[in-house]
Tab-separated table of C-alpha atoms in Angstrom:
chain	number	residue	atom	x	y	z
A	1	UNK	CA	-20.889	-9.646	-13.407
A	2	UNK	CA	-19.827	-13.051	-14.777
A	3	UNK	CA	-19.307	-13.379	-18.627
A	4	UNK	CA	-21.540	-15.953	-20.281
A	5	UNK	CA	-18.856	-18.196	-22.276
A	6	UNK	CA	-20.487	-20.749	-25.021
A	7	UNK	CA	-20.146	-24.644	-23.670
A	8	UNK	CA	-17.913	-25.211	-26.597
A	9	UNK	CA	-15.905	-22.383	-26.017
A	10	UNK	CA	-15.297	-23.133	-22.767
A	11	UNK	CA	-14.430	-26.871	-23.656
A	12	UNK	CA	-11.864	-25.634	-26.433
A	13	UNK	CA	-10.451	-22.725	-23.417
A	14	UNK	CA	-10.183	-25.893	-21.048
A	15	UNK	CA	-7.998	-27.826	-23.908
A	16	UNK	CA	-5.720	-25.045	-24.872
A	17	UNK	CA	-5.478	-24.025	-20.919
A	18	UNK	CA	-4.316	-27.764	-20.256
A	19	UNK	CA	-1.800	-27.704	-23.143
A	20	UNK	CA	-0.346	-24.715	-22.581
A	21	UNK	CA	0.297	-25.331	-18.268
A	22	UNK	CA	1.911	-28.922	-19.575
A	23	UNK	CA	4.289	-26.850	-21.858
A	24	UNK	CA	4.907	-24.425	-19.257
A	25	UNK	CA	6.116	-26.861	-16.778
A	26	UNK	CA	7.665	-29.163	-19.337
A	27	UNK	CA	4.907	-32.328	-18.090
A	28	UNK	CA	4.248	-34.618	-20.683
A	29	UNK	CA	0.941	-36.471	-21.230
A	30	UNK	CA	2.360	-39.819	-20.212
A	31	UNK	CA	3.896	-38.057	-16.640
A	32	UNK	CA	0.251	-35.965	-15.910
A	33	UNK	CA	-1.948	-39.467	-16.679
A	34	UNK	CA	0.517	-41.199	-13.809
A	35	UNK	CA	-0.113	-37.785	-11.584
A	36	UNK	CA	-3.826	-37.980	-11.750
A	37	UNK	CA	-4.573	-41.733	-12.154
A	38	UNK	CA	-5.530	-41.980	-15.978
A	39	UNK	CA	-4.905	-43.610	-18.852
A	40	UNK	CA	-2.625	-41.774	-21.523
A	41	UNK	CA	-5.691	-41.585	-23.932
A	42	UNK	CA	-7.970	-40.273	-21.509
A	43	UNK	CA	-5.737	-37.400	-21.258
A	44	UNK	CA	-4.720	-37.354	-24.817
A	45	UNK	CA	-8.673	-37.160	-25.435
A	46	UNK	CA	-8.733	-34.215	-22.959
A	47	UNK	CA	-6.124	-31.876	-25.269
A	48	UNK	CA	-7.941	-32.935	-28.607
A	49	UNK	CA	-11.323	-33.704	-28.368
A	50	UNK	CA	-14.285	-32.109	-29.569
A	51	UNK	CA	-17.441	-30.705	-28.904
A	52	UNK	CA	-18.518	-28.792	-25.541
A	53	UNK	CA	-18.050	-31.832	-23.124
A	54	UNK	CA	-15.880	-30.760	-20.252
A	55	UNK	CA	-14.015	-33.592	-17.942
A	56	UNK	CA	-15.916	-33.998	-14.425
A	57	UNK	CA	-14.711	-31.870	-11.174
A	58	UNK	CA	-12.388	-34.153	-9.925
A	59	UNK	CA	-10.572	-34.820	-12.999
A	60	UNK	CA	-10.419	-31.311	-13.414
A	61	UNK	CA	-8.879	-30.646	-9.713
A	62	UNK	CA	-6.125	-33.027	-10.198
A	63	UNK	CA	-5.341	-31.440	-13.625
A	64	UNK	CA	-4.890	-28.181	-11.656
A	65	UNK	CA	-2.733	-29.418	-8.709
A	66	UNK	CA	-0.117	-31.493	-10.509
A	67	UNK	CA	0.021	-28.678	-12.844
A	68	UNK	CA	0.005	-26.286	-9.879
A	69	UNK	CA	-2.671	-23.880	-11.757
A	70	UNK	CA	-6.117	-23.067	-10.694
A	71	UNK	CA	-8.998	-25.284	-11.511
A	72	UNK	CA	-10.967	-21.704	-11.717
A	73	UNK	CA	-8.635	-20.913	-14.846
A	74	UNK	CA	-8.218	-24.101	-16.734
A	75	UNK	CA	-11.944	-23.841	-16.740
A	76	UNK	CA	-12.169	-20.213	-17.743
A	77	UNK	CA	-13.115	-18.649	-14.783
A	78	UNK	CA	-10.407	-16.649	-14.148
A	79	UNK	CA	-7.604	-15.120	-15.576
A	80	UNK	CA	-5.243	-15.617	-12.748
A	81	UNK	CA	-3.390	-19.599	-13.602
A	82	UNK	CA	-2.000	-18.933	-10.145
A	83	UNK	CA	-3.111	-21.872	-7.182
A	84	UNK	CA	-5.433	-19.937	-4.253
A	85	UNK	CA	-2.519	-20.743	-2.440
A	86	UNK	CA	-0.101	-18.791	-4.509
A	87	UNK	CA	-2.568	-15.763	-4.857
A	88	UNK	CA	-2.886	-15.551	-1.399
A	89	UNK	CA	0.352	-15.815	-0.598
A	90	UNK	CA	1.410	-12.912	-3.634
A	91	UNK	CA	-2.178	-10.513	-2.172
A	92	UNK	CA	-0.461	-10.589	1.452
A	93	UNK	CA	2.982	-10.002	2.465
A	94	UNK	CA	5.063	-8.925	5.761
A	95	UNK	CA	8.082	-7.196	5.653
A	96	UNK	CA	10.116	-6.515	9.064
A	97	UNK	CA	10.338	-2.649	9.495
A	98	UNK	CA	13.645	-1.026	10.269
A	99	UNK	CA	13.941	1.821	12.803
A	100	UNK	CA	14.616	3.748	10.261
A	101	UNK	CA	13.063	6.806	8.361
A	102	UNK	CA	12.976	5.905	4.859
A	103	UNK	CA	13.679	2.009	4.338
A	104	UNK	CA	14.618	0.124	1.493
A	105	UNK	CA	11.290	-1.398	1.145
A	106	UNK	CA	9.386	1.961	1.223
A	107	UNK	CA	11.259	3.438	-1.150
A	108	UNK	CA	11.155	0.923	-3.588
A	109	UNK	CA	7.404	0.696	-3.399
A	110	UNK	CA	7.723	5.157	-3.281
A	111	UNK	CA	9.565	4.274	-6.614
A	112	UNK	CA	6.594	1.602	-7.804
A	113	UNK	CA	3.677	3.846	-7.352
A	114	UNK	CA	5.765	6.919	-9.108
A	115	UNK	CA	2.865	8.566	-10.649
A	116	UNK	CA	0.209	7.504	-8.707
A	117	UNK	CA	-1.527	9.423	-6.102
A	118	UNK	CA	-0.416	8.056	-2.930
A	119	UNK	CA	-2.913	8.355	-0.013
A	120	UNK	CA	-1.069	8.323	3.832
A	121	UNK	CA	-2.351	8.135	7.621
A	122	UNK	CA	1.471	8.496	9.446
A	123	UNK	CA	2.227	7.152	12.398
A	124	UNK	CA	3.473	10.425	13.884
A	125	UNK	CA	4.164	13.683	11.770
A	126	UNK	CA	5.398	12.066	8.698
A	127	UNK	CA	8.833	11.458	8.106
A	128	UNK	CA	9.020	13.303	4.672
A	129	UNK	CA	7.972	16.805	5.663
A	130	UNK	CA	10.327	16.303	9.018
A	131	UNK	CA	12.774	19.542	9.576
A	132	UNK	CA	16.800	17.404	10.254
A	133	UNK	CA	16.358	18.882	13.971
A	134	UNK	CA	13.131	16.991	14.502
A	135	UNK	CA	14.559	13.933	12.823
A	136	UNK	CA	17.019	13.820	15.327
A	137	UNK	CA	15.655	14.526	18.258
A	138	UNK	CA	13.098	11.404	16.999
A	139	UNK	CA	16.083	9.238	15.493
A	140	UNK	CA	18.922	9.568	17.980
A	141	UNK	CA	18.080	7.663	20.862
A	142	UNK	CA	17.614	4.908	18.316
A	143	UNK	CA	20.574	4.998	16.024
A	144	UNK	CA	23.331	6.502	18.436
A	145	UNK	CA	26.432	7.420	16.168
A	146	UNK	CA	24.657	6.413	13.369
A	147	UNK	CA	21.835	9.022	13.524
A	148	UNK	CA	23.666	11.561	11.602
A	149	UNK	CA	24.652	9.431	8.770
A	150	UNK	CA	21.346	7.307	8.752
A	151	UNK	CA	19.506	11.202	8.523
A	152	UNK	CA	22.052	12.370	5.361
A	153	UNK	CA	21.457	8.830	3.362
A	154	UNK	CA	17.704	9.495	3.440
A	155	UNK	CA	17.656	12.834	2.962
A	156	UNK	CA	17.545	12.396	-1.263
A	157	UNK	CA	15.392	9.601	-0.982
A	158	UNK	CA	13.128	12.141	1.203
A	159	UNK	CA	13.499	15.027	-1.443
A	160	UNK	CA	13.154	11.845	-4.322
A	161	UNK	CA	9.556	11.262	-2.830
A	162	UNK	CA	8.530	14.799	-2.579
A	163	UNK	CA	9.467	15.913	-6.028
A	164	UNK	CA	8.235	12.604	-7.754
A	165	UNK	CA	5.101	12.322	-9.840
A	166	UNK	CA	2.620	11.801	-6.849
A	167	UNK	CA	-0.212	13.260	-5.673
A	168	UNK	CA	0.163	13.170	-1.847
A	169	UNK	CA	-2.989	12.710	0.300
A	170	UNK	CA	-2.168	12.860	4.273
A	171	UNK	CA	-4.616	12.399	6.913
A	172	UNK	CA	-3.842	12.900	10.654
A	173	UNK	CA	-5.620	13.300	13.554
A	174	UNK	CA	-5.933	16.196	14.659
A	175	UNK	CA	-4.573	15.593	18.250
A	176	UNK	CA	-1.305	14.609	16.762
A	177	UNK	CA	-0.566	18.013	15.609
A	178	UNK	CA	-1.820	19.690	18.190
A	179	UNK	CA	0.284	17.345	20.708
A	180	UNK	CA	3.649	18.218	18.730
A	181	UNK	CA	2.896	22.109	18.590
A	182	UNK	CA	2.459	21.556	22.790
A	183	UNK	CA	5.271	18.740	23.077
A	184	UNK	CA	3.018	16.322	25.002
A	185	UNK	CA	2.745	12.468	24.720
A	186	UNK	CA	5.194	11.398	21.904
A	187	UNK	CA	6.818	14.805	21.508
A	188	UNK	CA	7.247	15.700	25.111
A	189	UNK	CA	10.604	17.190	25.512
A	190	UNK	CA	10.679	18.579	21.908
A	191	UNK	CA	12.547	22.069	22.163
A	192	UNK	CA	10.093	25.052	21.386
A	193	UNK	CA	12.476	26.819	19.113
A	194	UNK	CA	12.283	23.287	16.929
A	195	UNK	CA	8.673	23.139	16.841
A	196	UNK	CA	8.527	27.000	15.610
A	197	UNK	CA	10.451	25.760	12.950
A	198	UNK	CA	8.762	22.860	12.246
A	199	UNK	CA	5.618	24.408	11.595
A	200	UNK	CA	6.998	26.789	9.887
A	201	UNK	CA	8.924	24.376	7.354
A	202	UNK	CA	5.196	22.716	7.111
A	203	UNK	CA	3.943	25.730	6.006
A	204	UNK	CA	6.165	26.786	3.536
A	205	UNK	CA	5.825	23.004	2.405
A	206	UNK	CA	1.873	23.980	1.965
A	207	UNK	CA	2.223	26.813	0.227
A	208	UNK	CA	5.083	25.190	-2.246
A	209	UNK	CA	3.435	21.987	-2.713
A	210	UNK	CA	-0.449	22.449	-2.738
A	211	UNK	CA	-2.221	20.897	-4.779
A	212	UNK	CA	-0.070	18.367	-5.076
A	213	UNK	CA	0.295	17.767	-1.091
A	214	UNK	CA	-2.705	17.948	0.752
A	215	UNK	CA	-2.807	17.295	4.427
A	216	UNK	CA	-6.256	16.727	6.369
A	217	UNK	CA	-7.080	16.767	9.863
A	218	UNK	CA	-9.716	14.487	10.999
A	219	UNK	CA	-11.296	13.789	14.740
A	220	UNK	CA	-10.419	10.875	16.458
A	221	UNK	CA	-13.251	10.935	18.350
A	222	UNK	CA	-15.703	9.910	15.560
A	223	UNK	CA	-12.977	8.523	13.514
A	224	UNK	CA	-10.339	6.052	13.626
A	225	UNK	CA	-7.321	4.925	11.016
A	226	UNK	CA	-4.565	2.819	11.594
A	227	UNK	CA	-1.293	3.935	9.644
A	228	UNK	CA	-1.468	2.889	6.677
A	229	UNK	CA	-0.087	3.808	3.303
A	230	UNK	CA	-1.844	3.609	-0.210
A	231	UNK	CA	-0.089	3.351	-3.507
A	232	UNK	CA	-2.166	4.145	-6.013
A	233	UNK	CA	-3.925	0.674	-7.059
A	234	UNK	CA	-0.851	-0.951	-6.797
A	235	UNK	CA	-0.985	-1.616	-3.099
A	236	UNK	CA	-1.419	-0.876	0.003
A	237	UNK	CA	0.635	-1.157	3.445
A	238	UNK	CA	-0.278	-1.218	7.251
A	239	UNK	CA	2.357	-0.608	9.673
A	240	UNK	CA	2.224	-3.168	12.884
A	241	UNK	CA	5.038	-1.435	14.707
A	242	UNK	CA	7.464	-4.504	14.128
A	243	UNK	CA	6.356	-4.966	10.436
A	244	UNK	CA	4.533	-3.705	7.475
A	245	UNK	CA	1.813	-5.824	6.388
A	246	UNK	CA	0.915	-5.348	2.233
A	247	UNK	CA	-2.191	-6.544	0.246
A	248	UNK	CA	-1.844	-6.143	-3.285
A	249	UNK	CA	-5.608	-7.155	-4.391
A	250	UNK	CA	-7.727	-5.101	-5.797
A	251	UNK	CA	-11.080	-5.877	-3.573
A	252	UNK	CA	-8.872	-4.703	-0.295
A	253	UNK	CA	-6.807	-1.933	-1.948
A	254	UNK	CA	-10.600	-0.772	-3.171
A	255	UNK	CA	-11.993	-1.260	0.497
A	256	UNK	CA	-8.791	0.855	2.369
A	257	UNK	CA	-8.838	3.530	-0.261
A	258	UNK	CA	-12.413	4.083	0.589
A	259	UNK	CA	-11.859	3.775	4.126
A	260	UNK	CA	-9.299	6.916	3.339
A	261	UNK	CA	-11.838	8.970	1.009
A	262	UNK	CA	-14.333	9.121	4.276
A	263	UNK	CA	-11.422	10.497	6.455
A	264	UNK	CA	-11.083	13.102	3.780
A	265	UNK	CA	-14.619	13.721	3.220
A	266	UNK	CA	-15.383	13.817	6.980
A	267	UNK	CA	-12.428	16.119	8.335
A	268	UNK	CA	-12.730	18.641	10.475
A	269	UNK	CA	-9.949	20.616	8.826
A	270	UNK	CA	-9.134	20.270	4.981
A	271	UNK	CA	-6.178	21.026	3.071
A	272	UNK	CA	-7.105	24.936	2.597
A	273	UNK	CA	-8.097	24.984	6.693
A	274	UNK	CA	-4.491	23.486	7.448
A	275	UNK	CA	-2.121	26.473	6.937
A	276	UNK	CA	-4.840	28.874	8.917
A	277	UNK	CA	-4.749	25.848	11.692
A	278	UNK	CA	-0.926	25.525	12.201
A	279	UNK	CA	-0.416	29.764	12.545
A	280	UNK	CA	-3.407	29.218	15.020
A	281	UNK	CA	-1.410	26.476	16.727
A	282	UNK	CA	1.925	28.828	16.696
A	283	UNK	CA	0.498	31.538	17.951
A	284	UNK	CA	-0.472	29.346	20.832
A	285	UNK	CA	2.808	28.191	21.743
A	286	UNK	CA	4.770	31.640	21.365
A	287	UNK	CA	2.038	32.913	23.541
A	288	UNK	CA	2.927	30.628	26.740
């Protein structure tokens, strides 16, 4: 809903709006009258006259790009001085992504949204609830000799993330888990005895954790998700394979976070089915 603002209110906003973006970019009246094509008085009669006359569009528009504000907020209709331009550029970013578990970039925003819940639809089984044989067998081929020391450097930022502030919402498919208990597709190859243990490190996880990790299944069939990583209302990240792509405003963060609430609401297994699902998926595996 838009805010009805008096006419003279708006015209005194305009005035101190336009005084205050020439003080914050050190222009002077004499330098903005060259920039837009005025006299000196007709912007000197811009800062201090009266009444509830505003100046027309285009003298407002120029106003706004030599300033490099919005015309939207000299006027009063928005709070945001920032160009579309610069908002759009700030709302949507892309930052390369290492082949690496835990990133800089991650953690920092991990570190941003500390208190927050933090919804998640991984890629694979996600990194944070990994057992170090998994990580390896996933990490290896990738890193070579670094592996081992790439695994130990993330392993506090790993236990950092799971003991911080957060609610943790996770969402997965529900082939995915059911194609790592089996070791088909991605995790073909997997050793059994490391699987075992995996679920059985998820389950203790569970059982430590709950309510403050939650892990839902949901069918693919009716239901799709790219990965993609909430942070509270802070942000929110997709992951392209080669990069992460992050929108910061609200409207989107508000339209992916519902997006995630209907995975939750529509699984087919919730976070008290899970445990009873993964000793159902063990038993199937120590049974072949």
């Amino acid at each position: 809903m838009i805010e009805k603002i008096d006419k003279r209110d708006r015209a005194s906003q305009f005035r101190q709006r336009l005084a205050r973006a020439m003080q914050d970019r050190d222009v002077s009246q004499s330098a903005l009258a060259r920039s837009i094509g005025v006299d000196r008085s007709t912007v000197s009669q811009l800062l201090t006259g009266a009444g509830a006359r505003l100046p027309n569009a285009h003298v407002v528009g120029s106003c706004a790009s030599a300033l490099g504000v919005s015309a939207d907020w000299l006027l009063g209709l928005s709070n945001r001085p920032e160009s579309a331009a610069e908002l759009l550029a700030s709302s949507l970013t892309l930052t390369e992504a290492a082949r690496a578990l835990v990133d800089e970039r991650i953690f920092e925003w991990h570190q941003e949204a500390a208190g927050y819940k933090i919804r998640y639809v991984p890629a694979t089984l996600p990194d944070m609830l990994k057992t170090r044989a998994v990580l390896e067998w996933e990490y290896a081929p990738h890193l070579g000799r670094t592996a081992d020391q790439a695994i130990g450097a993330s392993a506090d930022r790993l236990a950092w993330m799971r003991s911080a502030q957060s609610d943790y919402e996770i969402a997965m498919p529900l082939y995915e888990l059911h194609s790592f208990a089996h070791a088909t597709g991605y995790y073909e190859g997997l050793p059994l005895q490391v699987r075992l243990d995996q679920i059985d490190h998820l389950l203790s996880l569970c059982k430590q954790l709950y309510p403050r990790l939650r892990i839902y299944l949901y069918d693919a069939k009716r239901l799709y998700s790219a990965p993609v990583t909430i942070f509270g209302p802070l942000l929110c990240v997709f992951y392209a394979g080669s990069h992460y792509m992050a929108f910061r405003d609200r409207d989107r963060i508000e339209v992916f976070t519902l997006h995630f609430d209907r995975l939750v609401r529509e699984a087919a297994m919730t976070a008290r089915d899970f445990p009873t699902h993964l000793q159902q998926l063990r038993a199937e595996i120590t049974q072949t």
